[in-house]
mmCIF file of C-alpha atoms in Angstrom:
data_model
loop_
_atom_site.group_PDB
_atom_site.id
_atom_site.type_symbol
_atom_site.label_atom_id
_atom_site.label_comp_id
_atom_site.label_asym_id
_atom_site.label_seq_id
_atom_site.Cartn_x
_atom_site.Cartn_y
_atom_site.Cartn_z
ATOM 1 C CA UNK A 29 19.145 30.574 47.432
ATOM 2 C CA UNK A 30 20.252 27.453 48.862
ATOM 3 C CA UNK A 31 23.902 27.233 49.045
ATOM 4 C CA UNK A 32 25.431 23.772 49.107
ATOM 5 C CA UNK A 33 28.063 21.728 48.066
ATOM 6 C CA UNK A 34 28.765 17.974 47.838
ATOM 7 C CA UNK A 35 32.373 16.641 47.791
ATOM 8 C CA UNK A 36 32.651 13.011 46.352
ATOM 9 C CA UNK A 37 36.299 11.273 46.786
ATOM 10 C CA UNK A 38 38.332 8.525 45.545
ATOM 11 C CA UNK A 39 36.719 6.026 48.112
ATOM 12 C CA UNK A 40 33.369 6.267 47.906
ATOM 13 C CA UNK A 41 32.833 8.605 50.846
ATOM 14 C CA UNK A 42 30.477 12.082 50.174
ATOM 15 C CA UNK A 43 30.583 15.319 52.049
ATOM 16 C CA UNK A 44 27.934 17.540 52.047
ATOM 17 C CA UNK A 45 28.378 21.024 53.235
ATOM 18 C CA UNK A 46 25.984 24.012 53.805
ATOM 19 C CA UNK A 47 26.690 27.379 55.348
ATOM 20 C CA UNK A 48 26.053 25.611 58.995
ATOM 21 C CA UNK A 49 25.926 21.951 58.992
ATOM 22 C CA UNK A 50 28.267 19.733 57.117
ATOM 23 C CA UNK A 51 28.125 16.060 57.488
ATOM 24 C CA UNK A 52 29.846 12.858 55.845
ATOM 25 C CA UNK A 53 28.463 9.886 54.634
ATOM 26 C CA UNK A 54 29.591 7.047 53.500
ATOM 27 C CA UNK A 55 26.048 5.608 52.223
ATOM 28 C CA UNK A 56 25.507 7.987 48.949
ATOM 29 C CA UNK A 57 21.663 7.372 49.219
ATOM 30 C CA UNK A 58 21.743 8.571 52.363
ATOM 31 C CA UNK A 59 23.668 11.968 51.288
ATOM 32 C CA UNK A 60 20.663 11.742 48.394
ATOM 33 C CA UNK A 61 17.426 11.985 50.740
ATOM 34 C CA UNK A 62 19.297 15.472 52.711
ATOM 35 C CA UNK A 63 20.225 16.839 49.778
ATOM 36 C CA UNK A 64 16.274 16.518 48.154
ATOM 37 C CA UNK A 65 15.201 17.567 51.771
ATOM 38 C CA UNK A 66 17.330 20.666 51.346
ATOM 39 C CA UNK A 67 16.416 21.221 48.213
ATOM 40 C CA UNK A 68 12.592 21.077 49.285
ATOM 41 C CA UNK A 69 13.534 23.669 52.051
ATOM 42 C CA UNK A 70 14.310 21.933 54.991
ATOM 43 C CA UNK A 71 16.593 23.552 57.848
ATOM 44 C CA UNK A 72 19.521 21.705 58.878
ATOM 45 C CA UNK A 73 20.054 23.568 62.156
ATOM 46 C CA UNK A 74 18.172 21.215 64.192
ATOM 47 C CA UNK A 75 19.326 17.485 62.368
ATOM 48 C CA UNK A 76 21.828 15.383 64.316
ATOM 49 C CA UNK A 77 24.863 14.869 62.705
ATOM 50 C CA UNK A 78 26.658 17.941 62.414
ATOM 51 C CA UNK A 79 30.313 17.301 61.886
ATOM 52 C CA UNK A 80 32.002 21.065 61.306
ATOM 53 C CA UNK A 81 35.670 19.021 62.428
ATOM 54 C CA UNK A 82 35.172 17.061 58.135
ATOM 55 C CA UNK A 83 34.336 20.748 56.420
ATOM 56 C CA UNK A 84 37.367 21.161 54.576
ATOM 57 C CA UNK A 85 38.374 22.729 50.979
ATOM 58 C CA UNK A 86 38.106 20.699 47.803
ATOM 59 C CA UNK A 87 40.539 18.209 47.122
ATOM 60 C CA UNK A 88 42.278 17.590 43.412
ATOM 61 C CA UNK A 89 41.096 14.278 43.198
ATOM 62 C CA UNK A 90 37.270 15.200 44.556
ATOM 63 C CA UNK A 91 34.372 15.199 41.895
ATOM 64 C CA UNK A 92 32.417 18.352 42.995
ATOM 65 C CA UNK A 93 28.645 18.889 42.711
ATOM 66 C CA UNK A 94 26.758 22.201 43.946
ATOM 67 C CA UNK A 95 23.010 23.407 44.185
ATOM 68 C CA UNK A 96 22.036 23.794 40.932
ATOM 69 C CA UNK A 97 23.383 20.514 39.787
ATOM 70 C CA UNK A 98 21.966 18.640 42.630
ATOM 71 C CA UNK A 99 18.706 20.363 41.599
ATOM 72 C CA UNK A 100 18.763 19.714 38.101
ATOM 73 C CA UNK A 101 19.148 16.094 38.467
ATOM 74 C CA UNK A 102 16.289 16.092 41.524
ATOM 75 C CA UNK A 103 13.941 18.301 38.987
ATOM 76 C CA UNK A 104 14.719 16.134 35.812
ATOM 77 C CA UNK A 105 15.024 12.498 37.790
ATOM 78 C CA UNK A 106 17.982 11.757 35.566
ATOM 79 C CA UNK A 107 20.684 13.292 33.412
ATOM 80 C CA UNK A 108 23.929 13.778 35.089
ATOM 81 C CA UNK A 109 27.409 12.798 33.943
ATOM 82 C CA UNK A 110 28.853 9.908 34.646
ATOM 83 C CA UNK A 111 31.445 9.922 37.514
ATOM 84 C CA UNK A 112 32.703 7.865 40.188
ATOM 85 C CA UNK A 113 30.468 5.064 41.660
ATOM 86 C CA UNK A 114 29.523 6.985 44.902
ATOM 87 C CA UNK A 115 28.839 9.764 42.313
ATOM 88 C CA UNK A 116 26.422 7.343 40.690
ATOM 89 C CA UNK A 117 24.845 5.910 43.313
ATOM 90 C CA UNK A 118 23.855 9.352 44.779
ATOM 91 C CA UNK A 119 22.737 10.781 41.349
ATOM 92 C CA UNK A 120 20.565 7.550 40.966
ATOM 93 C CA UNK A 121 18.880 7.931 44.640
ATOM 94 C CA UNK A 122 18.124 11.215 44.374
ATOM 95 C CA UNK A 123 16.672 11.323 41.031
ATOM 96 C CA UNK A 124 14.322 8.633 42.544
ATOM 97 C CA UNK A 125 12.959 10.315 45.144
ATOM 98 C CA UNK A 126 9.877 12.373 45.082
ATOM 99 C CA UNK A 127 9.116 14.862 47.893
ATOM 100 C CA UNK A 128 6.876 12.045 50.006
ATOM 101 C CA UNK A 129 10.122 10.459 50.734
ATOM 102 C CA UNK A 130 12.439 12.898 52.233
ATOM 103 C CA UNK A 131 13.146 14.203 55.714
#
């Protein structure tokens, strides 16, 4: 079971985290084609980008999304609530991908 969760502040930045990789983005789409490559069953071990320094604990003002809600909206292409626009604009992305187009 794939264990993952996505931290979305105030200023449009995302911050993914899995037991041993966590990165930042600040380009939700990009945060969008990891997450469907994780949830297709990709590794992170061996990706570049690896920033353990940003993991950090949830924030009051974060929006927080996990696994089964990334999953749901990557399953279903659609049908998430509406948030924040970085929340948005990685919902969108990764409802529109298809398993061709990740990682």
């Amino acid at each position: 079971m794939l264990t993952l969760q996505l931290l979305f502040d105030n200023g449009g930045g995302v911050l993914l985290t899995v037991p041993d990789y966590c990165h930042s983005y600040d380009r939700p789409d990009w945060a969008a084609a990891d997450v469907a490559a994780l949830l297709n069953g990709a590794d992170p071990s061996d990706w570049d980008g690896n920033e353990p320094e940003f993991r950090r604990d949830r924030h009051a003002e974060d929006d927080v999304m996990t696994a089964d809600m990334a999953r749901a909206i990557y399953a279903e292409r659609g049908g998430w609530p509406e948030r924040g626009a970085a929340w948005n604009q990685f919902c969108a992305a990764l409802a529109a991908l298809t398993e061709k187009e990740v990682r």
